[in-house]
XYZ file of N, CA, C and O in Angstrom:
752
model
N 26.816 12.495 2.133
C 27.203 13.864 1.873
C 27.163 14.164 0.362
O 26.655 15.188 -0.046
N 27.730 13.235 -0.432
C 27.759 13.435 -1.881
C 26.345 13.508 -2.452
O 26.061 14.321 -3.326
N 25.449 12.651 -1.966
C 24.063 12.647 -2.453
C 23.392 13.978 -2.129
O 22.663 14.533 -2.947
N 23.670 14.514 -0.948
C 23.089 15.815 -0.590
C 23.568 16.912 -1.524
O 22.798 17.788 -1.915
N 24.853 16.875 -1.896
C 25.386 17.881 -2.812
C 24.754 17.756 -4.197
O 24.410 18.752 -4.825
N 24.595 16.522 -4.662
C 23.955 16.313 -5.963
C 22.519 16.820 -5.914
O 22.070 17.536 -6.805
N 21.783 16.449 -4.882
C 20.393 16.885 -4.742
C 20.311 18.404 -4.680
O 19.483 19.017 -5.350
N 21.189 19.040 -3.896
C 21.191 20.499 -3.777
C 21.498 21.140 -5.127
O 20.852 22.109 -5.516
N 22.467 20.579 -5.870
C 22.807 21.127 -7.189
C 21.624 21.050 -8.137
O 21.297 22.006 -8.835
N 20.982 19.887 -8.180
C 19.825 19.700 -9.055
C 18.704 20.637 -8.645
O 18.051 21.261 -9.482
N 18.469 20.764 -7.353
C 17.422 21.634 -6.846
C 17.683 23.090 -7.240
O 16.787 23.790 -7.716
N 18.918 23.549 -7.073
C 19.250 24.927 -7.427
C 19.133 25.155 -8.933
O 18.655 26.207 -9.366
N 19.552 24.166 -9.733
C 19.390 24.295 -11.178
C 17.923 24.377 -11.564
O 17.544 25.121 -12.455
N 17.099 23.601 -10.874
C 15.664 23.601 -11.162
C 15.048 24.961 -10.859
O 14.182 25.430 -11.590
N 15.492 25.599 -9.792
C 14.940 26.910 -9.449
C 15.222 27.941 -10.534
O 14.387 28.796 -10.811
N 16.386 27.815 -11.174
C 16.750 28.779 -12.196
C 16.305 28.398 -13.592
O 16.437 29.168 -14.525
N 15.780 27.191 -13.757
C 15.390 26.719 -15.088
C 14.046 27.306 -15.492
O 13.188 27.537 -14.660
N 13.864 27.522 -16.783
C 12.552 27.985 -17.239
C 11.502 26.917 -16.968
O 11.795 25.734 -17.030
N 10.297 27.364 -16.659
C 9.221 26.413 -16.368
C 8.681 25.849 -17.662
O 8.260 26.576 -18.544
N 8.738 24.533 -17.760
C 8.218 23.823 -18.915
C 6.986 23.053 -18.509
O 6.806 22.757 -17.343
N 6.184 22.676 -19.474
C 5.115 21.754 -19.126
C 5.754 20.445 -18.657
O 6.802 20.064 -19.155
N 5.144 19.796 -17.686
C 5.688 18.530 -17.231
C 5.540 17.507 -18.338
O 4.750 17.667 -19.251
N 6.293 16.426 -18.251
C 6.412 15.487 -19.364
C 5.074 14.942 -19.834
O 4.864 14.768 -21.023
N 4.144 14.665 -18.940
C 2.889 14.094 -19.405
C 2.030 15.100 -20.143
O 1.076 14.725 -20.809
N 2.375 16.380 -20.079
C 1.667 17.368 -20.887
C 2.277 17.459 -22.281
O 1.657 17.960 -23.194
N 3.493 16.959 -22.427
C 4.169 17.003 -23.713
C 3.809 15.770 -24.533
O 3.513 15.863 -25.704
N 3.849 14.612 -23.923
C 3.532 13.378 -24.633
C 2.483 12.609 -23.858
O 2.511 12.557 -22.644
N 1.565 11.997 -24.588
C 0.572 11.128 -23.974
C 1.111 9.709 -23.959
O 2.044 9.378 -24.678
N 0.471 8.891 -23.163
C 0.716 7.461 -23.258
C 0.059 7.005 -24.552
O -0.951 7.548 -24.964
N 0.630 6.011 -25.194
C 0.006 5.483 -26.406
C -0.063 3.969 -26.329
O 0.833 3.327 -25.791
N -1.148 3.432 -26.860
C -1.390 1.995 -26.843
C -1.683 1.577 -28.279
O -2.533 2.169 -28.954
N -0.978 0.563 -28.748
C -1.204 0.002 -30.068
C -1.658 -1.436 -29.904
O -0.984 -2.230 -29.248
N -2.813 -1.750 -30.481
C -3.366 -3.106 -30.430
C -3.387 -3.638 -31.859
O -3.971 -3.020 -32.741
N -2.724 -4.789 -32.069
C -2.644 -5.393 -33.391
C -3.309 -6.763 -33.328
O -2.958 -7.605 -32.502
N -4.283 -6.976 -34.215
C -4.978 -8.259 -34.317
C -4.287 -9.103 -35.387
O -4.146 -8.679 -36.523
N -3.859 -10.298 -34.989
C -3.185 -11.216 -35.912
C -4.093 -12.398 -36.196
O -4.530 -13.096 -35.273
N -4.383 -12.634 -37.456
C -5.129 -13.803 -37.913
C -6.407 -14.075 -37.119
O -6.716 -15.217 -36.780
N -7.128 -13.026 -36.769
C -8.452 -13.081 -36.130
C -8.491 -13.604 -34.701
O -9.519 -13.527 -34.058
N -7.381 -14.154 -34.179
C -7.463 -14.804 -32.867
C -6.463 -14.293 -31.829
O -6.656 -14.535 -30.639
N -5.412 -13.646 -32.235
C -4.423 -13.226 -31.240
C -4.126 -11.738 -31.357
O -4.193 -11.151 -32.436
N -3.806 -11.169 -30.218
C -3.532 -9.733 -30.119
C -2.133 -9.510 -29.592
O -1.667 -10.237 -28.710
N -1.492 -8.481 -30.088
C -0.288 -7.977 -29.439
C -0.597 -6.538 -29.029
O -1.230 -5.792 -29.772
N -0.195 -6.207 -27.830
C -0.443 -4.876 -27.276
C 0.910 -4.254 -26.951
O 1.724 -4.856 -26.248
N 1.141 -3.058 -27.481
C 2.373 -2.326 -27.194
C 1.959 -0.990 -26.593
O 1.204 -0.232 -27.199
N 2.439 -0.732 -25.377
C 2.133 0.516 -24.687
C 3.410 1.337 -24.554
O 4.395 0.854 -24.011
N 3.382 2.535 -25.050
C 4.489 3.467 -24.888
C 4.094 4.390 -23.735
O 3.148 5.176 -23.857
N 4.805 4.259 -22.604
C 4.341 4.878 -21.362
C 5.312 5.897 -20.785
O 6.532 5.715 -20.836
N 4.744 6.924 -20.208
C 5.478 7.957 -19.482
C 5.565 7.495 -18.022
O 4.658 7.726 -17.230
N 6.657 6.822 -17.670
C 6.775 6.241 -16.336
C 6.899 7.288 -15.231
O 6.510 7.024 -14.105
N 7.403 8.456 -15.532
C 7.477 9.501 -14.505
C 6.069 9.848 -14.025
O 5.794 9.871 -12.822
N 5.187 10.105 -14.968
C 3.805 10.438 -14.607
C 3.113 9.263 -13.924
O 2.423 9.433 -12.917
N 3.280 8.061 -14.471
C 2.609 6.889 -13.909
C 3.069 6.602 -12.481
O 2.248 6.381 -11.590
N 4.373 6.585 -12.262
C 4.900 6.300 -10.917
C 4.479 7.377 -9.921
O 4.031 7.078 -8.823
N 4.614 8.626 -10.309
C 4.251 9.729 -9.413
C 2.765 9.698 -9.092
O 2.366 9.783 -7.941
N 1.924 9.531 -10.091
C 0.472 9.533 -9.879
C 0.003 8.337 -9.061
O -0.933 8.443 -8.274
N 0.650 7.201 -9.252
C 0.246 5.982 -8.541
C 0.754 5.966 -7.103
O 0.032 5.555 -6.197
N 1.979 6.431 -6.891
C 2.595 6.284 -5.570
C 2.479 7.515 -4.685
O 2.241 7.388 -3.489
N 2.696 8.676 -5.244
C 2.674 9.910 -4.454
C 1.889 10.992 -5.181
O 2.443 12.012 -5.594
N 0.580 10.798 -5.347
C -0.205 11.759 -6.127
C -0.243 13.160 -5.517
O -0.516 14.133 -6.218
N 0.056 13.254 -4.221
C 0.035 14.578 -3.599
C 1.290 15.394 -3.903
O 1.301 16.597 -3.731
N 2.335 14.746 -4.397
C 3.557 15.457 -4.771
C 3.473 15.896 -6.225
O 2.792 15.262 -7.028
N 4.203 16.926 -6.557
C 4.263 17.336 -7.960
C 5.183 16.374 -8.704
O 6.014 15.688 -8.107
N 5.036 16.355 -10.014
C 5.894 15.482 -10.808
C 7.349 15.919 -10.719
O 8.259 15.092 -10.712
N 7.585 17.224 -10.607
C 8.949 17.724 -10.477
C 9.594 17.210 -9.187
O 10.751 16.783 -9.197
N 8.854 17.243 -8.086
C 9.381 16.726 -6.814
C 9.690 15.239 -6.933
O 10.726 14.771 -6.469
N 8.777 14.507 -7.568
C 8.989 13.084 -7.736
C 10.237 12.813 -8.580
O 11.051 11.953 -8.242
N 10.398 13.531 -9.701
C 11.563 13.323 -10.561
C 12.862 13.575 -9.823
O 13.826 12.826 -9.978
N 12.900 14.630 -9.018
C 14.109 14.915 -8.242
C 14.441 13.765 -7.302
O 15.584 13.319 -7.228
N 13.440 13.267 -6.598
C 13.670 12.177 -5.646
C 14.023 10.883 -6.378
O 14.946 10.167 -5.969
N 13.322 10.575 -7.454
C 13.542 9.312 -8.162
C 14.882 9.286 -8.884
O 15.506 8.229 -9.003
N 15.330 10.433 -9.369
C 16.590 10.485 -10.108
C 17.784 10.128 -9.232
O 18.764 9.577 -9.719
N 17.695 10.421 -7.950
C 18.822 10.117 -7.058
C 18.545 8.923 -6.151
O 19.393 8.538 -5.355
N 17.373 8.312 -6.278
C 17.015 7.167 -5.438
C 17.883 5.962 -5.788
O 18.332 5.806 -6.924
N 18.083 5.092 -4.798
C 18.804 3.853 -5.086
C 17.856 2.906 -5.819
O 16.640 2.998 -5.711
N 18.424 1.992 -6.563
C 17.647 1.097 -7.415
C 16.684 0.245 -6.590
O 15.547 -0.006 -7.013
N 17.076 -0.180 -5.395
C 16.213 -1.044 -4.571
C 14.901 -0.347 -4.202
O 13.831 -0.944 -4.304
N 14.973 0.913 -3.790
C 13.734 1.600 -3.409
C 12.870 1.904 -4.636
O 11.648 1.849 -4.566
N 13.486 2.184 -5.764
C 12.731 2.433 -6.990
C 12.118 1.129 -7.516
O 11.011 1.139 -8.056
N 12.799 0.011 -7.315
C 12.284 -1.289 -7.763
C 10.969 -1.622 -7.077
O 10.037 -2.120 -7.707
N 10.870 -1.342 -5.794
C 9.630 -1.609 -5.053
C 8.460 -0.823 -5.649
O 7.381 -1.367 -5.881
N 8.679 0.440 -5.921
C 7.631 1.283 -6.510
C 7.269 0.789 -7.912
O 6.092 0.742 -8.285
N 8.258 0.401 -8.676
C 8.052 -0.081 -10.044
C 7.251 -1.382 -10.040
O 6.341 -1.561 -10.844
N 7.558 -2.270 -9.124
C 6.830 -3.539 -9.011
C 5.362 -3.296 -8.667
O 4.474 -3.956 -9.211
N 5.097 -2.337 -7.784
C 3.705 -1.991 -7.447
C 2.965 -1.467 -8.675
O 1.810 -1.830 -8.914
N 3.612 -0.614 -9.445
C 2.990 -0.064 -10.655
C 2.724 -1.170 -11.675
O 1.655 -1.197 -12.294
N 3.666 -2.073 -11.853
C 3.475 -3.182 -12.787
C 2.235 -3.999 -12.404
O 1.399 -4.293 -13.261
N 2.128 -4.368 -11.136
C 0.985 -5.170 -10.676
C -0.328 -4.415 -10.908
O -1.326 -4.997 -11.350
N -0.325 -3.117 -10.622
C -1.521 -2.300 -10.818
C -1.936 -2.287 -12.286
O -3.099 -2.522 -12.619
N -0.996 -2.006 -13.191
C -1.338 -1.915 -14.616
C -1.733 -3.275 -15.189
O -2.657 -3.357 -16.005
N -1.074 -4.344 -14.764
C -1.441 -5.674 -15.256
C -2.865 -6.051 -14.819
O -3.551 -6.784 -15.513
N -3.291 -5.524 -13.707
C -4.651 -5.783 -13.214
C -5.678 -4.845 -13.866
O -6.798 -5.244 -14.165
N -5.315 -3.597 -14.116
C -6.277 -2.572 -14.537
C -6.398 -2.352 -16.040
O -7.364 -1.753 -16.492
N -5.426 -2.776 -16.827
C -5.550 -2.674 -18.276
C -6.345 -3.908 -18.714
O -5.898 -5.036 -18.553
N -7.543 -3.672 -19.254
C -8.459 -4.772 -19.560
C -8.877 -4.704 -21.030
O -9.275 -3.649 -21.525
N -8.803 -5.857 -21.686
C -9.289 -5.992 -23.059
C -10.347 -7.081 -23.049
O -10.133 -8.165 -22.494
N -11.490 -6.776 -23.671
C -12.583 -7.752 -23.716
C -13.062 -7.913 -25.151
O -13.022 -6.978 -25.947
N -13.521 -9.126 -25.453
C -14.117 -9.438 -26.743
C -15.448 -10.133 -26.475
O -15.496 -11.093 -25.695
N -16.529 -9.629 -27.097
C -17.876 -10.168 -26.892
C -18.247 -10.215 -25.400
O -18.871 -11.157 -24.939
N -17.792 -9.232 -24.641
C -18.133 -9.153 -23.227
C -17.273 -9.995 -22.308
O -17.401 -9.915 -21.094
N -16.389 -10.805 -22.856
C -15.517 -11.652 -22.037
C -14.115 -11.060 -21.996
O -13.544 -10.720 -23.047
N -13.571 -10.956 -20.803
C -12.223 -10.416 -20.636
C -11.199 -11.387 -21.191
O -11.228 -12.581 -20.890
N -10.303 -10.873 -22.021
C -9.185 -11.666 -22.535
C -8.004 -11.486 -21.590
O -7.711 -10.365 -21.165
N -7.335 -12.556 -21.265
C -6.201 -12.488 -20.347
C -4.977 -11.960 -21.081
O -4.522 -12.566 -22.061
N -4.465 -10.847 -20.613
C -3.210 -10.325 -21.144
C -2.084 -11.090 -20.451
O -2.035 -11.157 -19.215
N -1.185 -11.671 -21.235
C -0.084 -12.417 -20.655
C 1.210 -12.111 -21.409
O 1.220 -11.265 -22.294
N 2.260 -12.781 -21.032
C 3.583 -12.572 -21.632
C 3.989 -11.091 -21.567
O 4.499 -10.536 -22.546
N 3.740 -10.473 -20.428
C 4.103 -9.074 -20.246
C 5.623 -8.929 -20.330
O 6.369 -9.721 -19.752
N 6.073 -7.910 -21.029
C 7.494 -7.590 -21.111
C 7.645 -6.136 -20.679
O 7.134 -5.227 -21.346
N 8.320 -5.951 -19.553
C 8.517 -4.618 -18.977
C 9.959 -4.195 -19.175
O 10.864 -5.031 -19.128
N 10.201 -2.901 -19.342
C 11.594 -2.448 -19.432
C 12.301 -2.673 -18.087
O 11.660 -2.633 -17.038
N 13.589 -2.934 -18.101
C 14.316 -3.122 -16.840
C 14.311 -1.840 -16.004
O 14.208 -0.737 -16.541
N 14.426 -2.005 -14.708
C 14.379 -0.861 -13.791
C 15.467 0.166 -14.126
O 15.247 1.368 -13.996
N 16.619 -0.298 -14.590
C 17.690 0.642 -14.961
C 17.246 1.552 -16.103
O 17.556 2.750 -16.110
N 16.487 1.012 -17.059
C 15.977 1.825 -18.173
C 14.938 2.827 -17.675
O 14.885 3.966 -18.141
N 14.110 2.409 -16.720
C 13.106 3.313 -16.147
C 13.792 4.461 -15.418
O 13.441 5.629 -15.595
N 14.792 4.137 -14.594
C 15.487 5.201 -13.867
C 16.221 6.134 -14.831
O 16.214 7.350 -14.645
N 16.810 5.580 -15.889
C 17.463 6.428 -16.896
C 16.446 7.351 -17.564
O 16.736 8.527 -17.814
N 15.245 6.844 -17.820
C 14.180 7.662 -18.402
C 13.777 8.792 -17.455
O 13.556 9.926 -17.891
N 13.671 8.480 -16.164
C 13.331 9.515 -15.175
C 14.406 10.593 -15.134
O 14.107 11.788 -15.080
N 15.654 10.171 -15.170
C 16.763 11.139 -15.171
C 16.754 11.983 -16.444
O 17.033 13.177 -16.399
N 16.424 11.355 -17.560
C 16.341 12.080 -18.831
C 15.243 13.140 -18.774
O 15.427 14.257 -19.237
N 14.097 12.801 -18.190
C 13.016 13.778 -18.077
C 13.408 14.927 -17.149
O 13.073 16.081 -17.420
N 14.100 14.616 -16.068
C 14.558 15.664 -15.163
C 15.534 16.589 -15.893
O 15.403 17.820 -15.822
N 16.472 15.998 -16.614
C 17.435 16.806 -17.369
C 16.721 17.670 -18.407
O 17.063 18.833 -18.594
N 15.719 17.111 -19.054
C 14.963 17.859 -20.062
C 14.273 19.063 -19.450
O 14.233 20.137 -20.040
N 13.722 18.881 -18.253
C 13.067 20.009 -17.585
C 14.076 21.065 -17.164
O 13.803 22.256 -17.271
N 15.241 20.628 -16.724
C 16.261 21.582 -16.266
C 16.782 22.430 -17.418
O 16.909 23.637 -17.303
N 17.070 21.769 -18.559
C 17.649 22.503 -19.689
C 16.608 23.033 -20.664
O 16.938 23.748 -21.597
N 15.343 22.674 -20.473
C 14.282 23.175 -21.334
C 14.272 22.539 -22.709
O 13.974 23.208 -23.694
N 14.575 21.260 -22.804
C 14.635 20.561 -24.084
C 13.422 19.644 -24.241
O 13.389 18.544 -23.702
N 12.416 20.088 -25.002
C 11.201 19.297 -25.207
C 11.483 17.991 -25.939
O 10.858 16.975 -25.655
N 12.405 18.004 -26.895
C 12.725 16.786 -27.650
C 13.302 15.712 -26.739
O 12.992 14.534 -26.884
N 14.125 16.106 -25.789
C 14.697 15.158 -24.835
C 13.602 14.554 -23.973
O 13.583 13.354 -23.716
N 12.646 15.348 -23.544
C 11.539 14.846 -22.729
C 10.652 13.907 -23.520
O 10.171 12.900 -22.992
N 10.442 14.198 -24.805
C 9.555 13.370 -25.620
C 10.134 11.983 -25.868
O 9.402 11.033 -26.076
N 11.433 11.849 -25.815
C 12.062 10.562 -26.083
C 12.181 9.679 -24.864
O 12.866 8.672 -24.898
N 11.510 10.010 -23.780
C 11.702 9.257 -22.540
C 10.634 8.194 -22.287
O 10.707 7.490 -21.290
N 9.654 8.069 -23.166
C 8.642 7.022 -22.984
C 9.273 5.654 -23.252
O 10.160 5.523 -24.087
N 8.807 4.648 -22.523
C 9.326 3.285 -22.665
C 8.196 2.338 -23.039
O 7.048 2.560 -22.688
N 8.549 1.253 -23.723
C 7.538 0.310 -24.191
C 7.317 -0.845 -23.233
O 8.254 -1.388 -22.667
N 6.043 -1.200 -23.096
C 5.605 -2.388 -22.366
C 4.812 -3.211 -23.371
O 4.007 -2.669 -24.125
N 5.024 -4.524 -23.361
C 4.342 -5.397 -24.323
C 3.556 -6.476 -23.588
O 3.957 -6.929 -22.520
N 2.447 -6.879 -24.201
C 1.639 -7.984 -23.678
C 0.922 -8.629 -24.860
O 0.848 -8.054 -25.951
N 0.386 -9.824 -24.623
C -0.334 -10.563 -25.656
C -1.624 -11.118 -25.081
O -1.742 -11.303 -23.871
N -2.570 -11.410 -25.965
C -3.824 -12.055 -25.578
C -4.321 -12.851 -26.774
O -3.911 -12.604 -27.917
N -5.212 -13.784 -26.518
C -5.806 -14.547 -27.614
C -7.211 -14.983 -27.231
O -7.599 -14.943 -26.060
N -7.965 -15.384 -28.252
C -9.329 -15.854 -28.048
C -9.557 -17.021 -29.004
O -9.058 -17.013 -30.133
N -10.305 -18.012 -28.550
C -10.616 -19.170 -29.394
C -11.530 -18.768 -30.555
O -11.408 -19.300 -31.646
N -12.435 -17.845 -30.300
C -13.353 -17.375 -31.338
C -12.723 -16.206 -32.091
O -11.920 -15.461 -31.536
N -13.102 -15.999 -33.347
C -12.564 -14.852 -34.085
C -12.913 -13.535 -33.392
O -14.031 -13.335 -32.930
N -11.947 -12.660 -33.327
C -12.128 -11.355 -32.685
C -12.614 -10.374 -33.750
O -11.950 -10.176 -34.767
N -13.768 -9.788 -33.502
C -14.332 -8.816 -34.437
C -14.349 -7.411 -33.857
O -14.282 -6.431 -34.577
N -14.476 -7.306 -32.551
C -14.564 -6.013 -31.870
C -13.980 -6.193 -30.473
O -14.199 -7.217 -29.836
N -13.279 -5.174 -30.007
C -12.676 -5.209 -28.678
C -13.137 -4.021 -27.854
O -13.422 -2.955 -28.390
N -13.153 -4.226 -26.554
C -13.342 -3.130 -25.614
C -12.044 -3.000 -24.831
O -11.555 -3.988 -24.275
N -11.481 -1.815 -24.823
C -10.240 -1.542 -24.097
C -10.556 -0.622 -22.940
O -11.143 0.436 -23.136
N -10.190 -1.033 -21.736
C -10.407 -0.210 -20.545
C -9.051 0.076 -19.910
O -8.294 -0.846 -19.610
N -8.762 1.362 -19.732
C -7.503 1.792 -19.136
C -7.778 2.496 -17.817
O -8.802 3.172 -17.679
N -6.858 2.400 -16.871
C -7.045 3.143 -15.622
C -6.880 4.647 -15.863
O -6.175 5.063 -16.789
N -7.536 5.442 -15.040
C -7.435 6.910 -15.157
C -5.994 7.386 -15.117
O -5.654 8.395 -15.720
N -5.167 6.660 -14.417
C -3.747 6.965 -14.286
C -3.053 7.090 -15.647
O -2.120 7.855 -15.801
N -3.544 6.370 -16.643
C -2.920 6.365 -17.969
C -3.480 7.441 -18.906
O -3.031 7.560 -20.040
N -4.436 8.203 -18.455
C -5.063 9.204 -19.305
C -4.249 10.490 -19.311
O -3.692 10.839 -18.290
N -4.193 11.229 -20.385
C -4.749 10.930 -21.695
C -3.904 9.872 -22.401
O -2.722 9.702 -22.114
N -4.514 9.164 -23.330
C -3.822 8.112 -24.069
C -4.290 8.112 -25.518
O -5.455 8.326 -25.795
N -3.369 7.873 -26.401
C -3.668 7.733 -27.819
C -3.739 6.248 -28.122
O -2.825 5.497 -27.765
N -4.823 5.816 -28.778
C -5.027 4.406 -29.082
C -4.955 4.206 -30.596
O -5.602 4.924 -31.352
N -4.172 3.235 -31.017
C -4.066 2.848 -32.419
C -4.370 1.359 -32.485
O -3.835 0.578 -31.700
N -5.258 0.947 -33.383
C -5.545 -0.473 -33.539
C -5.648 -0.798 -35.017
O -6.112 0.005 -35.816
N -5.194 -1.974 -35.366
C -5.265 -2.387 -36.766
C -5.035 -3.885 -36.888
O -4.600 -4.548 -35.948
N -5.360 -4.385 -38.073
C -5.096 -5.768 -38.426
C -4.234 -5.744 -39.677
O -4.695 -5.310 -40.740
N -2.995 -6.181 -39.575
C -2.129 -6.138 -40.760
C -2.577 -7.157 -41.809
O -3.170 -8.177 -41.485
N -2.312 -6.824 -43.040
C -2.591 -7.751 -44.133
C -1.262 -8.280 -44.642
O -0.257 -7.568 -44.627
N -1.278 -9.509 -45.104
C -0.049 -10.084 -45.633
C -0.317 -10.823 -46.931
O -1.445 -11.239 -47.193
N 0.730 -10.954 -47.705
C 0.637 -11.641 -48.991
C 1.970 -12.358 -49.197
O 3.030 -11.796 -48.965
N 1.900 -13.588 -49.664
C 3.095 -14.353 -49.966
C 3.492 -14.096 -51.409
O 2.666 -14.239 -52.329
N 4.713 -13.704 -51.620
C 5.243 -13.542 -52.975
C 5.910 -14.863 -53.366
O 6.781 -15.362 -52.662
N 5.493 -15.406 -54.485
C 6.081 -16.656 -54.957
C 7.494 -16.445 -55.469
O 7.955 -15.310 -55.653
N 8.160 -17.549 -55.731
C 9.545 -17.490 -56.207
C 9.657 -16.763 -57.547
O 10.700 -16.185 -57.857
N 8.570 -16.773 -58.319
C 8.600 -16.127 -59.635
C 8.110 -14.676 -59.598
O 8.008 -14.030 -60.629
N 7.819 -14.136 -58.408
C 7.351 -12.750 -58.264
C 8.405 -11.942 -57.517
O 9.008 -12.423 -56.570
N 8.566 -10.705 -57.939
C 9.495 -9.839 -57.214
C 8.852 -8.544 -56.762
O 9.491 -7.731 -56.112
N 7.559 -8.365 -57.090
C 6.879 -7.159 -56.642
C 5.394 -7.451 -56.457
O 4.871 -8.429 -56.970
N 4.742 -6.552 -55.736
C 3.304 -6.659 -55.512
C 2.762 -5.260 -55.248
O 3.523 -4.350 -54.931
N 1.474 -5.097 -55.357
C 0.803 -3.837 -55.059
C 0.290 -3.923 -53.630
O -0.326 -4.926 -53.241
N 0.519 -2.894 -52.851
C 0.028 -2.822 -51.467
C -1.073 -1.777 -51.409
O -0.805 -0.584 -51.521
N -2.302 -2.209 -51.269
C -3.441 -1.306 -51.183
C -3.678 -0.908 -49.732
O -3.566 -1.729 -48.829
N -4.051 0.358 -49.537
C -4.372 0.844 -48.191
C -5.825 1.235 -48.130
O -6.454 1.573 -49.064
């Protein structure tokens, strides 16, 4: 009974709320690839889980419908959907060097409680019309890869589900300051 009242309240608030662009129209997914010492990569993906879960599991529903259902769903049912999405992305996000696929491993996913909190935050943002609140709901996923040969060029393939996406890649430079040095010039 209580869940029905909460759902009805949220639904009625949504009807009266101004129509905003859905969260994936406000922020894109972003992927940062960092090359360390020519052989290892760290990949950080900042992802809009509302869009990803809805598009992967119930593409025929609107994102608003999905957010309403997911915000009040029990953790067990949301965990099943989240696990399916994780397996899909771990299989479909592909990085290759010299034509050979590099294995992404050491995946670090946000806990399901953080994902559900993000979904609730996006729903609240849509209800109250707060774009800043919606923009802060992306969560980070991390993975690593390495290659025995020096990496000079990479091919990154993302599933359509993650589009649009902003890609940033770089190789950081480092310098050791000796005990007798207290400053250095950083060229860009």
